[in-house]
Short mmCIF file of C-alpha atoms in Angstrom, two decimals:
data_model
loop_
_atom_site.label_atom_id
_atom_site.label_comp_id
_atom_site.label_asym_id
_atom_site.label_seq_id
_atom_site.Cartn_x
_atom_site.Cartn_y
_atom_site.Cartn_z
CA UNK A 4 49.25 48.20 58.19
CA UNK A 5 46.11 46.56 59.54
CA UNK A 6 45.59 42.88 59.83
CA UNK A 7 43.44 42.96 56.67
CA UNK A 8 46.05 45.02 54.61
CA UNK A 9 48.74 42.59 55.67
CA UNK A 10 46.54 39.76 54.56
CA UNK A 11 46.19 41.45 51.08
CA UNK A 12 49.77 42.26 50.90
CA UNK A 13 50.65 38.64 51.28
CA UNK A 14 48.26 37.39 48.77
CA UNK A 15 49.26 39.82 46.31
CA UNK A 16 52.69 38.90 46.74
CA UNK A 17 52.14 35.24 46.70
CA UNK A 18 49.98 35.39 43.27
CA UNK A 19 52.47 37.96 41.42
CA UNK A 20 55.50 38.83 43.44
CA UNK A 21 58.67 37.08 44.88
CA UNK A 22 56.75 35.04 47.32
CA UNK A 23 55.65 32.80 44.27
CA UNK A 24 59.25 30.90 44.61
CA UNK A 25 58.76 30.27 48.29
CA UNK A 26 57.79 26.74 49.01
CA UNK A 27 55.74 26.57 52.10
CA UNK A 28 55.14 22.80 53.59
CA UNK A 29 51.62 21.82 53.98
CA UNK A 30 50.20 22.45 57.36
CA UNK A 31 50.30 18.91 58.88
CA UNK A 32 46.87 17.18 59.67
CA UNK A 33 47.24 16.69 63.37
CA UNK A 34 48.00 20.35 63.92
CA UNK A 35 44.86 21.39 61.75
CA UNK A 36 42.64 19.04 63.92
CA UNK A 37 44.21 20.62 66.94
CA UNK A 38 43.88 23.98 66.17
CA UNK A 39 40.01 23.35 65.18
CA UNK A 40 39.75 21.67 68.49
CA UNK A 41 41.16 24.48 70.43
CA UNK A 42 38.98 27.04 68.97
CA UNK A 43 35.85 25.45 69.73
CA UNK A 44 34.10 27.36 72.78
CA UNK A 45 34.49 24.10 74.83
CA UNK A 46 37.60 22.13 73.37
CA UNK A 47 36.87 18.33 73.07
CA UNK A 48 39.31 17.02 75.41
CA UNK A 49 38.80 13.53 74.13
CA UNK A 50 39.75 14.74 70.54
CA UNK A 51 42.78 16.47 71.68
CA UNK A 52 43.78 13.16 73.61
CA UNK A 53 43.22 11.41 70.48
CA UNK A 54 45.53 13.58 68.37
CA UNK A 55 48.15 13.30 71.19
CA UNK A 56 47.96 9.51 71.39
CA UNK A 57 48.20 9.06 67.48
CA UNK A 58 51.81 9.84 67.79
CA UNK A 59 54.15 7.99 69.99
CA UNK A 60 56.68 10.33 70.08
CA UNK A 61 54.33 13.34 70.75
CA UNK A 62 52.71 11.00 73.71
CA UNK A 63 56.53 10.64 75.22
CA UNK A 64 57.24 14.15 74.79
CA UNK A 65 53.95 15.21 76.73
CA UNK A 66 54.62 12.08 79.43
CA UNK A 67 58.11 13.73 79.89
CA UNK A 68 57.14 17.04 80.50
CA UNK A 69 54.13 16.11 83.01
CA UNK A 70 56.79 13.99 84.73
CA UNK A 71 59.42 16.43 84.93
CA UNK A 72 60.67 18.51 88.24
CA UNK A 73 58.65 21.32 87.22
CA UNK A 74 55.30 19.42 87.52
CA UNK A 75 55.51 16.25 89.52
CA UNK A 76 55.94 17.71 92.82
CA UNK A 77 55.29 14.74 95.06
CA UNK A 78 52.77 12.92 92.69
CA UNK A 79 52.90 9.79 91.29
CA UNK A 80 54.36 9.47 87.62
CA UNK A 81 51.87 9.84 84.65
CA UNK A 82 51.71 6.55 82.60
CA UNK A 83 49.03 8.07 80.22
CA UNK A 84 48.25 10.90 78.02
CA UNK A 85 45.09 11.46 79.51
CA UNK A 86 46.89 11.83 83.29
CA UNK A 87 49.87 14.04 81.51
CA UNK A 88 47.07 16.57 80.09
CA UNK A 89 45.26 16.93 83.53
CA UNK A 90 48.74 17.83 85.41
CA UNK A 91 49.98 20.12 82.66
CA UNK A 92 46.82 21.70 81.59
CA UNK A 93 44.91 21.94 78.54
CA UNK A 94 46.67 25.30 77.35
CA UNK A 95 50.31 23.43 78.15
CA UNK A 96 49.40 20.49 76.32
CA UNK A 97 48.21 22.30 73.07
CA UNK A 98 51.37 24.38 73.29
CA UNK A 99 53.52 21.54 73.92
CA UNK A 100 51.79 19.54 70.86
CA UNK A 101 51.82 22.23 68.78
CA UNK A 102 55.80 22.82 69.26
CA UNK A 103 56.28 19.32 68.55
CA UNK A 104 54.40 18.92 65.37
CA UNK A 105 55.66 22.13 63.84
CA UNK A 106 59.26 21.00 64.37
CA UNK A 107 58.40 17.82 62.78
CA UNK A 108 56.65 19.75 60.07
CA UNK A 109 59.81 22.04 59.44
CA UNK A 110 62.97 20.26 60.09
CA UNK A 111 65.92 22.20 60.65
CA UNK A 112 69.37 20.54 59.46
CA UNK A 113 71.63 23.64 58.85
CA UNK A 114 74.34 24.89 60.69
CA UNK A 115 73.00 28.43 59.61
CA UNK A 116 70.41 27.51 62.18
CA UNK A 117 71.85 25.74 64.85
CA UNK A 118 69.71 25.62 67.84
CA UNK A 119 66.78 27.24 66.02
CA UNK A 120 63.95 25.24 67.56
CA UNK A 121 65.56 25.24 71.05
CA UNK A 122 65.58 28.94 70.90
CA UNK A 123 61.82 28.93 69.28
CA UNK A 124 60.84 26.77 72.42
CA UNK A 125 62.33 29.09 74.97
CA UNK A 126 60.94 32.08 73.22
CA UNK A 127 57.87 30.70 73.07
CA UNK A 128 57.74 29.75 76.77
CA UNK A 129 59.11 33.28 77.75
CA UNK A 130 56.33 34.81 75.71
CA UNK A 131 53.61 32.75 77.34
CA UNK A 132 55.14 33.87 80.69
CA UNK A 133 54.93 37.39 79.80
CA UNK A 134 51.67 37.07 78.75
CA UNK A 135 50.50 35.80 82.02
CA UNK A 136 51.85 39.12 83.82
CA UNK A 137 49.71 41.32 81.49
CA UNK A 138 46.06 41.94 81.18
CA UNK A 139 44.34 40.75 77.96
CA UNK A 140 47.12 38.85 76.19
CA UNK A 141 46.14 35.21 75.91
CA UNK A 142 49.02 33.01 76.90
CA UNK A 143 48.42 30.26 74.09
CA UNK A 144 48.62 33.01 71.62
CA UNK A 145 51.59 34.25 72.88
CA UNK A 146 53.21 31.10 73.23
CA UNK A 147 52.31 30.31 69.41
CA UNK A 148 53.66 33.53 68.25
CA UNK A 149 57.00 33.02 70.23
CA UNK A 150 57.19 29.62 68.60
CA UNK A 151 56.42 30.77 64.87
CA UNK A 152 58.06 34.24 65.01
CA UNK A 153 61.15 33.33 63.20
CA UNK A 154 59.82 30.39 60.95
CA UNK A 155 60.48 32.45 57.90
CA UNK A 156 63.99 31.68 58.27
CA UNK A 157 64.10 27.76 57.72
CA UNK A 158 61.17 28.41 55.16
CA UNK A 159 63.62 30.92 53.15
CA UNK A 160 66.43 28.47 53.71
CA UNK A 161 64.94 25.74 51.82
CA UNK A 162 63.42 28.01 49.18
CA UNK A 163 66.05 30.70 47.89
CA UNK A 164 69.40 29.94 46.81
CA UNK A 165 72.25 31.58 48.85
CA UNK A 166 69.89 32.48 51.71
CA UNK A 167 72.24 30.70 53.93
CA UNK A 168 75.29 33.33 53.02
CA UNK A 169 72.74 36.07 53.51
CA UNK A 170 71.80 34.83 57.07
CA UNK A 171 75.87 35.18 57.64
CA UNK A 172 76.19 38.48 55.95
CA UNK A 173 73.11 39.77 57.80
CA UNK A 174 74.05 38.75 61.31
CA UNK A 175 77.24 40.26 60.61
CA UNK A 176 76.42 43.82 59.21
CA UNK A 177 76.20 46.73 61.45
CA UNK A 178 75.35 49.29 58.81
CA UNK A 179 71.71 48.13 58.26
CA UNK A 180 69.10 45.72 59.88
CA UNK A 181 68.70 41.91 59.45
CA UNK A 182 65.80 42.27 57.04
CA UNK A 183 67.18 44.83 55.05
CA UNK A 184 70.07 42.74 54.22
CA UNK A 185 67.58 39.61 53.33
CA UNK A 186 65.44 42.23 51.08
CA UNK A 187 68.59 43.82 49.13
CA UNK A 188 69.64 39.90 48.27
CA UNK A 189 66.36 37.92 47.95
CA UNK A 190 63.60 41.07 47.57
CA UNK A 191 61.98 39.45 50.57
CA UNK A 192 62.48 38.57 54.10
CA UNK A 193 61.86 36.37 57.11
CA UNK A 194 59.01 38.16 58.77
CA UNK A 195 57.14 38.18 55.14
CA UNK A 196 57.96 34.58 54.71
CA UNK A 197 56.72 33.52 58.40
CA UNK A 198 53.31 35.63 57.92
CA UNK A 199 52.84 33.87 54.40
CA UNK A 200 53.09 30.26 56.28
CA UNK A 201 50.81 31.85 58.83
CA UNK A 202 48.29 32.90 56.45
CA UNK A 203 48.67 29.31 54.42
CA UNK A 204 47.82 27.56 57.62
CA UNK A 205 44.85 29.65 58.59
CA UNK A 206 46.08 30.66 61.88
CA UNK A 207 44.83 33.60 63.77
CA UNK A 208 44.95 36.76 61.78
CA UNK A 209 46.47 38.59 64.63
CA UNK A 210 49.30 35.98 64.91
CA UNK A 211 49.85 36.53 61.32
CA UNK A 212 50.12 40.44 61.32
CA UNK A 213 52.76 40.12 64.42
CA UNK A 214 54.93 37.99 62.64
CA UNK A 215 54.89 40.23 59.70
CA UNK A 216 55.67 43.24 61.99
CA UNK A 217 58.10 41.76 64.34
CA UNK A 218 61.08 43.80 62.83
CA UNK A 219 58.96 47.04 61.94
CA UNK A 220 59.13 48.24 65.37
CA UNK A 221 58.86 51.61 64.46
CA UNK A 222 55.25 50.86 63.88
CA UNK A 223 54.89 50.19 67.80
CA UNK A 224 51.88 52.14 68.73
CA UNK A 225 50.73 52.99 65.32
CA UNK A 226 46.72 53.87 65.42
CA UNK A 227 46.38 51.94 62.04
CA UNK A 228 47.30 48.67 63.62
CA UNK A 229 45.21 46.68 66.21
CA UNK A 230 46.00 46.73 69.64
CA UNK A 231 46.67 43.09 70.18
CA UNK A 232 49.21 42.77 67.23
CA UNK A 233 51.15 45.60 68.93
CA UNK A 234 51.08 43.79 72.43
CA UNK A 235 52.03 40.51 70.58
CA UNK A 236 55.06 42.48 68.95
CA UNK A 237 56.15 44.27 71.99
CA UNK A 238 55.87 41.37 74.32
CA UNK A 239 58.41 39.28 71.97
CA UNK A 240 60.65 42.08 71.99
CA UNK A 241 60.81 41.82 75.74
CA UNK A 242 60.93 37.84 75.49
CA UNK A 243 63.83 37.86 72.90
CA UNK A 244 65.82 40.53 75.46
CA UNK A 245 65.16 38.32 78.56
CA UNK A 246 66.35 35.28 76.59
CA UNK A 247 69.29 37.04 75.51
CA UNK A 248 70.21 38.18 79.27
CA UNK A 249 69.54 34.24 80.19
CA UNK A 250 72.18 33.29 77.45
CA UNK A 251 74.50 36.10 78.57
CA UNK A 252 74.44 37.92 75.14
CA UNK A 253 74.38 41.67 74.63
CA UNK A 254 71.49 43.98 73.53
CA UNK A 255 70.65 43.46 69.96
CA UNK A 256 69.66 46.10 67.83
CA UNK A 257 66.00 46.17 67.69
CA UNK A 258 66.15 46.22 71.71
CA UNK A 259 68.44 49.20 71.66
CA UNK A 260 66.27 51.39 69.49
CA UNK A 261 62.74 50.23 70.11
CA UNK A 262 62.68 48.70 73.94
CA UNK A 263 61.26 52.03 75.25
CA UNK A 264 58.53 52.08 72.77
CA UNK A 265 57.69 48.32 73.78
CA UNK A 266 57.97 49.19 77.66
CA UNK A 267 55.53 52.09 77.08
CA UNK A 268 53.12 50.02 75.08
CA UNK A 269 52.98 47.26 77.83
CA UNK A 270 52.99 49.89 80.76
CA UNK A 271 55.94 48.36 82.23
CA UNK A 272 59.29 49.41 83.41
CA UNK A 273 63.16 47.99 83.89
CA UNK A 274 61.87 47.00 87.45
CA UNK A 275 59.18 45.00 86.05
CA UNK A 276 61.72 43.15 83.66
CA UNK A 277 64.09 42.79 86.40
CA UNK A 278 61.63 40.72 88.38
CA UNK A 279 60.50 38.70 85.54
CA UNK A 280 64.15 37.98 84.86
CA UNK A 281 64.17 36.27 88.19
CA UNK A 282 61.02 34.59 87.84
CA UNK A 283 61.77 33.38 84.32
CA UNK A 284 65.47 32.14 84.31
CA UNK A 285 64.41 28.68 86.45
CA UNK A 286 61.65 28.00 83.78
CA UNK A 287 64.56 28.74 80.84
CA UNK A 288 67.09 26.63 82.64
CA UNK A 289 64.55 23.69 82.51
CA UNK A 290 63.24 24.17 78.96
#
């Protein structure tokens, strides 16, 4: 499925299919402004600083990260948003702001999604880390993909009756995949819902396509799909694996069945993963 065909599928289903009943929250105004600023050839740092300063809690989040042991070293504590932006850099500033705005746009208050935003933040961190080890993949795009990868779950939880029970069933079943259970019960799944949100929020087409395909791993390497989409999906699978290792969890079914295809696409091996695991663990510890 190409990015264009996925967009057409989403639009058609939104107009006439099951996606009509899914409630997509509006894109936060500040996030739309941030995306516009970051998409400029030369991002306007003053505009980004104004966006950050317009929300006290978001400013406090940037200052907390800039003054964390990971960044402060022997420097003086940052006391302004501008100082925090300078210390952590533009890309990390935008990533932190995106995560903050997304978390507040889609609050998750359900035991079915305990630790959802904590794990999303760690996945985003892991994806950005992996992107920095690979040629040609934007760490900013990878971070956003990690953050939005499973966003369809809270969207479906607030839209579909009985979806909480479906999540419990899908996690427990071993005879079919998670999204197969979602589709059996609701004729849709969190990958489609997440792609719908990315489409509605005018996010990068590659991001929308990767969210749509992140469980269709048998398509990895297919010539009809843009290479950047494959790279995002493969990097996301590796990120999930490294997260699970960090959490002391076993391999999930996606990793068992498709890890070799992901490693082959990324031109890496298990020795690379072991090295990445050593480097990533301290970052995940502090996330």
